[in-house]
Coordinates of C-alpha atoms in Angstrom, one line a residue:
Q1 CA 0.0 0.0 0.0
V2 CA 1.4 3.3 -1.1
A3 CA 1.5 5.9 1.7
P4 CA -0.4 9.1 1.0
L5 CA 1.9 11.9 -0.3
M6 CA 0.6 14.3 2.3
K7 CA -1.0 13.5 5.6
P8 CA -3.5 16.0 7.2
I9 CA -2.2 17.9 10.2
T10 CA -3.4 16.2 13.3
P11 CA -4.9 18.3 16.0
D12 CA -2.0 17.6 18.3
L13 CA 0.5 18.8 15.7
H14 CA -1.5 22.0 15.0
Q15 CA -1.6 22.7 18.7
N16 CA 2.2 22.2 19.0
E17 CA 2.8 24.7 16.2
T18 CA 0.4 27.2 17.7
N19 CA 2.2 27.0 21.0
S20 CA 5.5 27.6 19.2
I21 CA 4.5 31.1 18.0
P22 CA 5.9 33.7 20.4
K23 CA 3.3 35.7 22.2
S24 CA 3.2 39.5 21.9
E25 CA 1.9 42.2 24.2
P26 CA -1.6 43.5 23.4
L27 CA -1.4 46.4 20.9
S28 CA -2.1 49.8 22.3
P29 CA -4.5 52.1 20.4
P30 CA -2.7 54.3 17.8
N31 CA -1.8 57.8 19.1
I32 CA -2.3 60.6 16.6
N33 CA 0.4 62.6 18.3
N34 CA 3.0 59.9 17.3
A35 CA 2.0 60.4 13.7
L36 CA 1.8 64.2 13.7
P37 CA 4.9 66.0 14.8
P38 CA 4.4 69.4 16.5
E39 CA 5.5 71.3 13.4
L40 CA 2.7 69.7 11.4
L41 CA 0.2 70.3 14.2
F42 CA 1.2 74.0 14.3
S43 CA 0.6 74.3 10.6
I44 CA -2.9 72.8 10.8
F45 CA -3.8 75.0 13.8
D46 CA -2.4 78.1 12.1
L47 CA -4.7 77.5 9.1
L48 CA -7.8 77.1 11.4
Y49 CA -6.9 80.1 13.6
N50 CA -5.9 82.4 10.7
E51 CA -9.2 81.7 8.9
V52 CA -11.1 83.3 11.8
T53 CA -8.7 86.0 12.6
E54 CA -8.5 87.1 9.0
W55 CA -12.2 87.5 9.0
L56 CA -12.0 89.5 12.2
S57 CA -9.4 91.9 10.8
Y58 CA -11.9 93.8 8.8
P59 CA -14.8 95.9 10.3
R60 CA -17.9 93.8 10.9
P61 CA -21.1 94.6 12.9
V62 CA -20.4 94.1 16.6
R63 CA -23.0 91.3 17.0
E64 CA -21.5 89.4 14.1
I65 CA -18.1 89.6 15.7
G66 CA -19.6 88.5 19.1
E67 CA -21.2 85.4 17.4
K68 CA -17.9 84.6 15.7
I69 CA -15.8 84.7 18.9
K70 CA -18.3 83.0 21.3
Q71 CA -15.8 80.2 21.4
H72 CA -12.1 80.1 20.7
P73 CA -11.3 79.2 17.0
L74 CA -9.4 76.2 18.2
L75 CA -11.8 75.1 20.9
D76 CA -12.7 71.9 19.1
A77 CA -9.1 71.0 18.8
M78 CA -8.4 71.7 22.4
L79 CA -11.1 69.2 23.4
V80 CA -9.5 66.4 21.5
C81 CA -6.8 65.6 24.0
R82 CA -4.7 67.1 26.8
A83 CA -1.7 67.4 24.5
W84 CA -3.6 69.5 22.0
H85 CA -5.2 71.6 24.7
D86 CA -1.8 72.4 26.3
L87 CA -0.2 73.1 22.9
V88 CA -2.9 75.7 22.1
A89 CA -3.2 77.1 25.6
S90 CA 0.5 77.7 25.9
S91 CA 1.1 79.2 22.4
P92 CA 0.7 83.1 22.3
R93 CA 0.2 82.9 18.5
Y94 CA -3.3 81.5 19.2
W95 CA -4.3 84.4 21.5
T96 CA -3.6 87.4 19.3
A97 CA -7.3 88.4 18.8
V98 CA -8.3 90.9 21.5
D99 CA -11.8 92.2 22.0
I100 CA -13.3 94.9 24.3
G101 CA -17.0 95.6 24.6
I102 CA -18.0 92.8 22.2
R103 CA -19.2 90.2 24.8
E104 CA -21.7 92.7 26.2
E105 CA -23.6 92.8 22.9
L106 CA -24.8 89.2 23.1
E107 CA -27.6 88.0 25.4
G108 CA -26.8 85.1 27.6
W109 CA -23.0 85.4 27.4
P110 CA -21.8 84.8 31.0
I111 CA -19.5 87.6 32.0
Q112 CA -17.6 86.6 35.0
E113 CA -15.0 89.3 35.1
G114 CA -14.7 93.1 34.5
Q115 CA -13.6 94.5 31.2
R116 CA -10.3 95.6 32.6
E117 CA -9.5 92.2 34.0
Y118 CA -10.7 90.5 30.8
L119 CA -8.5 92.8 28.7
E120 CA -5.4 92.2 30.9
R121 CA -5.8 88.4 30.6
Q122 CA -6.1 88.6 26.8
L123 CA -3.0 90.8 26.4
K124 CA -1.0 88.6 28.7
R125 CA -1.8 85.4 26.8
S126 CA -0.7 87.0 23.5
G127 CA 2.8 87.6 24.9
E128 CA 4.6 90.3 22.8
L129 CA 3.2 89.2 19.4
P130 CA 1.3 91.7 17.1
I131 CA -2.4 91.7 18.0
Q132 CA -5.7 92.6 16.3
V133 CA -8.1 94.5 18.5
N134 CA -11.9 94.9 18.1
V135 CA -13.5 97.5 20.3
G136 CA -17.3 97.8 20.7
M137 CA -17.3 101.5 21.5
D138 CA -20.9 101.5 22.7
N139 CA -20.0 99.1 25.5
V140 CA -16.7 100.3 26.9
E141 CA -17.4 101.0 30.5
D142 CA -14.4 103.0 31.5
A143 CA -13.2 104.7 28.3
I144 CA -10.4 106.7 29.9
G145 CA -8.9 103.8 31.9
T146 CA -9.5 101.2 29.1
F147 CA -8.0 103.3 26.4
D148 CA -5.0 104.3 28.5
F149 CA -4.3 100.6 29.2
L150 CA -4.8 99.7 25.5
R151 CA -2.5 102.5 24.4
N152 CA 0.4 100.8 26.3
E153 CA 0.2 98.0 23.8
A154 CA -0.1 100.4 20.8
H155 CA 3.3 99.2 19.5
R156 CA 1.7 95.7 19.0
W157 CA -1.5 96.7 17.2
Q158 CA -1.7 95.1 13.8
A159 CA -5.4 95.6 13.1
L160 CA -7.6 98.0 15.1
N161 CA -11.4 98.2 14.6
L162 CA -13.2 100.9 16.6
L163 CA -16.8 99.8 16.1
A164 CA -20.0 101.7 16.7
R165 CA -23.7 100.9 16.1
P166 CA -24.8 102.1 12.7
D167 CA -27.9 103.8 14.0
D168 CA -27.1 106.5 16.5
G169 CA -23.5 105.7 17.5
L170 CA -22.6 105.7 21.2
R171 CA -25.2 105.9 23.9
E172 CA -23.0 108.6 25.5
P173 CA -20.7 110.7 23.4
M174 CA -17.0 110.3 24.1
D175 CA -14.6 113.2 24.4
Q176 CA -12.9 113.9 21.1
H177 CA -9.6 114.2 23.0
Q178 CA -9.9 110.5 24.1
L179 CA -10.3 109.4 20.4
E180 CA -7.3 111.6 19.4
T181 CA -5.0 110.3 22.2
L182 CA -5.9 106.7 21.4
L183 CA -4.1 107.1 18.1
N184 CA -1.4 109.6 18.9
R185 CA 1.3 107.1 19.7
P186 CA 3.7 105.5 17.2
L187 CA 1.9 102.5 15.6
P188 CA 4.8 100.7 13.9
C189 CA 2.9 97.4 13.3
L190 CA -0.6 98.8 12.3
T191 CA -1.6 97.6 8.8
L192 CA -5.5 97.8 9.1
L193 CA -7.5 100.5 10.8
H194 CA -11.3 101.1 11.0
V195 CA -12.7 104.2 12.8
G196 CA -16.4 103.8 13.2
R197 CA -19.2 106.3 13.5
C198 CA -18.7 107.1 17.1
V199 CA -20.4 110.3 18.4
I200 CA -18.0 112.7 20.0
K201 CA -18.1 115.9 22.0
S202 CA -15.5 118.6 21.9
G203 CA -13.5 119.6 24.9
M204 CA -15.5 122.9 25.2
G205 CA -18.4 121.1 26.9
E206 CA -20.6 120.8 23.8
H207 CA -22.7 117.7 24.1
R208 CA -22.2 116.5 20.5
G209 CA -19.5 117.5 18.2
G210 CA -19.1 116.9 14.5
S211 CA -16.3 115.0 12.8
A212 CA -12.7 114.6 13.9
S213 CA -9.6 114.7 11.9
L214 CA -7.1 112.3 13.6
R215 CA -3.4 112.6 12.9
M216 CA -1.5 109.3 13.3
D217 CA 1.9 107.8 12.8
A218 CA 1.4 104.4 11.1
P219 CA 4.0 103.9 8.4
R220 CA 2.9 100.4 7.5
L221 CA -0.8 101.1 7.1
R222 CA -2.3 99.2 4.1
A223 CA -6.1 99.5 4.6
L224 CA -8.0 102.4 6.2
S225 CA -11.7 102.6 6.7
C226 CA -13.3 105.7 8.2
E227 CA -16.9 106.6 9.1
L228 CA -17.8 110.2 10.0
H229 CA -14.2 110.9 11.1
L230 CA -10.9 110.9 9.1
A231 CA -7.7 109.4 10.2
I232 CA -4.8 110.9 8.4
P233 CA -1.5 108.9 8.5
S234 CA 1.7 110.8 8.4
S235 CA 3.0 108.3 5.8
T236 CA 0.9 106.8 3.1
S237 CA 3.6 104.9 1.3
H238 CA 1.9 101.5 1.9
L239 CA -1.8 102.5 1.8
R240 CA -3.6 100.4 -0.8
F241 CA -7.2 100.6 0.2
L242 CA -9.3 103.5 1.5
S243 CA -13.0 103.6 2.4
L244 CA -14.7 106.8 3.5
T245 CA -18.4 106.9 4.7
G246 CA -20.0 110.1 5.7
V247 CA -16.7 112.0 5.8
H248 CA -17.4 115.6 4.9
L249 CA -14.0 117.4 4.7
E250 CA -15.5 120.8 5.5
N251 CA -16.9 119.6 8.8
L252 CA -13.7 118.1 10.2
R253 CA -12.2 119.5 13.4
P254 CA -9.4 120.4 13.5
S255 CA -9.9 121.9 10.1
V256 CA -8.3 120.3 7.1
E257 CA -8.9 123.2 4.7
G258 CA -6.6 122.8 1.7
L259 CA -5.9 119.2 2.5
R260 CA -3.9 117.4 -0.2
L261 CA -2.9 113.8 0.3
E262 CA -0.5 112.0 -2.0
L263 CA -1.8 108.4 -2.1
D264 CA 0.8 107.0 -4.6
Q265 CA 0.1 103.4 -3.9
L266 CA -3.7 103.5 -3.5
V267 CA -5.5 101.0 -5.8
E268 CA -9.0 100.9 -4.4
L269 CA -11.1 103.9 -3.2
R270 CA -14.7 103.6 -1.8
I271 CA -16.8 106.8 -1.2
T272 CA -20.1 106.5 0.6
A273 CA -22.6 109.2 1.7
C274 CA -20.2 112.1 1.1
S275 CA -19.0 114.3 -1.8
P276 CA -17.0 112.3 -4.3
G277 CA -15.8 115.6 -6.0
A278 CA -14.3 116.9 -2.7
I279 CA -12.6 113.6 -2.0
L280 CA -11.3 113.0 -5.5
S281 CA -9.8 116.5 -5.7
A282 CA -8.2 116.3 -2.3
F283 CA -6.5 112.9 -2.8
S284 CA -4.0 112.3 -5.5
T285 CA -4.3 108.6 -6.6
P286 CA -2.1 108.1 -9.7
I287 CA -2.4 104.3 -9.9
L288 CA -6.0 104.0 -8.7
S289 CA -7.6 100.9 -10.4
K290 CA -11.0 100.6 -8.6
L291 CA -13.4 103.3 -7.6
V292 CA -16.7 102.7 -5.9
V293 CA -19.1 105.7 -5.3
D294 CA -22.4 105.4 -3.4
S295 CA -22.9 109.1 -2.7
K296 CA -26.7 108.7 -1.8
T297 CA -27.4 112.0 -3.7
A298 CA -26.5 113.5 -7.0
S299 CA -26.6 117.1 -5.6
Y300 CA -22.9 117.4 -4.5
P301 CA -21.1 120.2 -6.4
A302 CA -18.5 119.2 -9.0
P303 CA -14.8 120.1 -8.2
Q304 CA -13.0 122.7 -10.3
S305 CA -11.0 120.0 -11.9
L306 CA -10.0 116.3 -11.8
P307 CA -6.9 114.6 -13.0
L308 CA -6.7 111.8 -15.6
Y309 CA -7.1 108.3 -14.2
P310 CA -5.2 106.2 -16.8
H311 CA -5.1 103.0 -14.5
L312 CA -8.7 103.0 -13.5
K313 CA -10.1 99.7 -14.7
E314 CA -13.3 99.3 -12.5
L315 CA -15.9 102.0 -11.8
Q316 CA -19.0 101.5 -9.7
W317 CA -21.1 104.6 -9.5
D318 CA -24.6 104.5 -8.0
D319 CA -26.8 106.1 -10.6
L320 CA -29.1 108.7 -9.1
G321 CA -29.6 110.7 -12.2
P322 CA -27.3 113.3 -13.9
D323 CA -24.3 114.1 -11.7
S324 CA -21.8 116.8 -12.5
T325 CA -18.9 115.0 -10.9
F326 CA -19.8 111.8 -12.8
S327 CA -19.9 113.7 -16.0
M328 CA -16.5 115.2 -15.4
L329 CA -15.0 111.9 -14.4
L330 CA -16.1 109.6 -17.3
P331 CA -13.9 111.1 -20.0
L332 CA -10.9 110.9 -17.7
C333 CA -11.1 107.1 -17.4
P334 CA -10.0 105.9 -20.9
N335 CA -9.0 102.4 -19.9
L336 CA -12.1 101.1 -18.1
T337 CA -12.8 97.4 -18.4
F338 CA -15.8 97.2 -16.0
F339 CA -18.6 99.6 -15.2
A340 CA -21.7 99.3 -13.0
D341 CA -24.3 102.0 -12.3
Y342 CA -25.0 100.5 -8.9
V343 CA -22.8 99.1 -6.1
V344 CA -22.1 95.4 -6.6
G345 CA -23.4 93.5 -3.6
L346 CA -26.2 96.0 -2.9
E347 CA -28.5 94.9 -5.6
N348 CA -31.4 94.4 -3.2
D349 CA -31.2 98.1 -2.2
V350 CA -31.8 99.4 -5.7
P351 CA -35.4 100.8 -6.1
L352 CA -36.0 99.2 -9.5
E353 CA -39.7 100.0 -9.8
L354 CA -39.0 103.7 -9.3
I355 CA -36.5 104.0 -12.2
D356 CA -37.9 105.3 -15.5
E357 CA -35.0 107.2 -17.0
P358 CA -32.2 105.6 -19.1
P359 CA -28.9 104.9 -17.4
T360 CA -26.9 108.1 -17.0
I361 CA -23.9 106.7 -18.8
I362 CA -26.1 106.5 -22.0
L363 CA -27.2 110.1 -21.5
E364 CA -23.6 111.1 -21.2
L365 CA -22.5 109.5 -24.5
S366 CA -22.9 112.5 -26.7
N367 CA -21.2 114.8 -24.1
I368 CA -18.2 112.4 -23.9
R369 CA -18.1 112.0 -27.6
S370 CA -17.8 115.8 -28.1
Q371 CA -15.0 116.0 -25.6
M372 CA -13.0 113.0 -26.8
G373 CA -13.6 113.5 -30.5
K374 CA -15.7 111.6 -32.9
E375 CA -12.9 109.5 -34.3
E376 CA -11.6 108.3 -30.9
R377 CA -13.1 105.0 -29.6
L378 CA -14.9 105.3 -26.3
W379 CA -13.3 103.0 -23.7
P380 CA -11.8 100.5 -26.1
D381 CA -11.2 97.9 -23.3
L382 CA -14.6 98.1 -21.7
A383 CA -15.9 94.5 -21.7
E384 CA -18.5 94.3 -18.9
V385 CA -21.3 96.6 -18.0
L386 CA -23.9 96.4 -15.2
V387 CA -27.0 98.6 -15.2
D388 CA -29.9 98.7 -12.8
S389 CA -32.7 99.4 -15.4
A390 CA -32.6 99.8 -19.2
T391 CA -34.7 98.9 -22.2
C392 CA -33.2 96.6 -24.9
G393 CA -33.1 99.7 -27.2
E394 CA -31.0 101.6 -24.6
M395 CA -28.6 98.7 -24.2
T396 CA -28.3 98.4 -28.0
E397 CA -27.4 102.1 -28.2
L398 CA -24.7 101.6 -25.6
I399 CA -23.3 98.6 -27.5
D400 CA -23.3 100.5 -30.7
A401 CA -21.3 103.3 -29.1
V402 CA -18.9 101.0 -27.2
P403 CA -18.5 97.9 -29.5
S404 CA -15.9 96.3 -27.1
I405 CA -18.7 95.4 -24.6
Q406 CA -19.0 91.6 -24.3
K407 CA -21.3 91.3 -21.3
I408 CA -24.3 93.3 -20.0
R409 CA -26.2 92.7 -16.9
V410 CA -29.5 94.4 -16.3
L411 CA -31.2 94.1 -12.9
R412 CA -34.7 94.9 -14.0
D413 CA -36.1 92.5 -16.6
P414 CA -36.8 94.7 -19.6
T415 CA -39.5 92.2 -20.8
T416 CA -41.7 93.0 -17.8
R417 CA -41.9 96.7 -18.4
G418 CA -44.8 98.6 -20.0
K419 CA -47.9 97.3 -21.8
P420 CA -48.2 93.8 -23.2
E421 CA -47.4 94.9 -26.7
T422 CA -44.3 96.6 -25.4
Q423 CA -43.2 93.5 -23.5
M424 CA -43.6 91.4 -26.6
N425 CA -41.4 93.8 -28.5
E426 CA -38.8 93.8 -25.7
R427 CA -38.7 90.0 -25.8
Q428 CA -37.8 90.0 -29.5
L429 CA -35.2 92.8 -29.0
L430 CA -33.7 90.9 -26.1
K431 CA -33.3 87.8 -28.3
N432 CA -31.6 89.9 -31.0
L433 CA -29.4 91.5 -28.3
R434 CA -28.2 88.1 -27.0
E435 CA -27.0 87.3 -30.5
R436 CA -24.5 90.1 -30.1
V437 CA -23.4 90.0 -26.5
N438 CA -23.9 88.0 -23.3
V439 CA -26.9 89.4 -21.5
A440 CA -27.9 88.4 -17.9
V441 CA -31.0 89.6 -16.1
W442 CA -31.0 90.3 -12.3
L443 CA -28.4 88.0 -10.7
E444 CA -28.7 85.0 -13.1
P445 CA -25.3 83.5 -14.1
W446 CA -23.7 84.5 -17.4
A447 CA -24.7 82.2 -20.3
D448 CA -22.1 79.7 -21.5
S449 CA -20.3 81.4 -24.3
R450 CA -20.4 78.1 -26.2
S451 CA -24.3 78.1 -26.1

């Protein structure tokens, strides 16, 4: 009998082989800290923290800021494990956002310490790093003491937002001297500043003063936003963005009569609820590329003269009817690529049903043509135009005058205006218009150019 080539393993033999395998200790659960070195953790935490602090760097409504900072940006990470908690808690880089008078704006936020103590604790945790400061001016309990304490850290300010409610400002006016002294120290790190619409009183005992002109030494300032008051940096060599709201130069105290600011690096200027002619003639902006004007009225007087704006590419000018400053400006912007007769982002504020006149830019065509000459092309690079309300005939007139236009957006649907027979005609004209350029109505997306 031939023995089988292979015999099955007997239970005893299987047991003996199993017993011969060396036993190992039970495996411990994987520890993420063994896989992520501190340098990588810092990189991840930096991204999460900077996402929030970058948002906080620009002026926001006080309540929005309060909601954003209800919890620390890295609170979820701090709750993962003790190692992550200690890493965040002991790193000054994650405590550079400082707020005063913000907590008080939210209902139900437990306040267990006074403003002064809270401010001291925040400043201590940030070490000597640059800080960004948000101040809810309406809720500062001891303005003199708090501002004096904050001024001691002025050398560390990187962003400073002095925020006030948009309705009536402070409950109690603050002394103008307090506002002036808050900014009268050297500010070597400051890159972003917002001065809100805080109501002030003069030092002469008047209950409510006007607007303050605030001199400051901030050589690295890149972005400046002012409401009612005007902060004037001694050096503007780095200033790239300027927003002015309700700043009437003739009302500023101390007086700034004859003010002339050389803003050689400014690329974006926003003017709201104040005279665009006065601002444009007082500020020299040779490389300005974006201008946004929402003056709220077309009755401001025109300046005596305006310079050429050869680098201006984008112009947004809220159309409230014929405006002498607008008429003067248009021929001085030969290289426009984008024009809107309303402020982009504020479409819902445009009273479309009340607009019956053609866009002012169309009314100005003949005037501009006479100034520039019949042979010269109007805005040869103008490619995109946004208007609040216009008929298809008016849009066709604009395209005929400026053949470089490739896109037109009209907020009010022209096919819904007038009587039924007019609407039918507008629908046909709109179809013809869309064969020439890309036309979008209201906020609908642009049509695919391949369609």
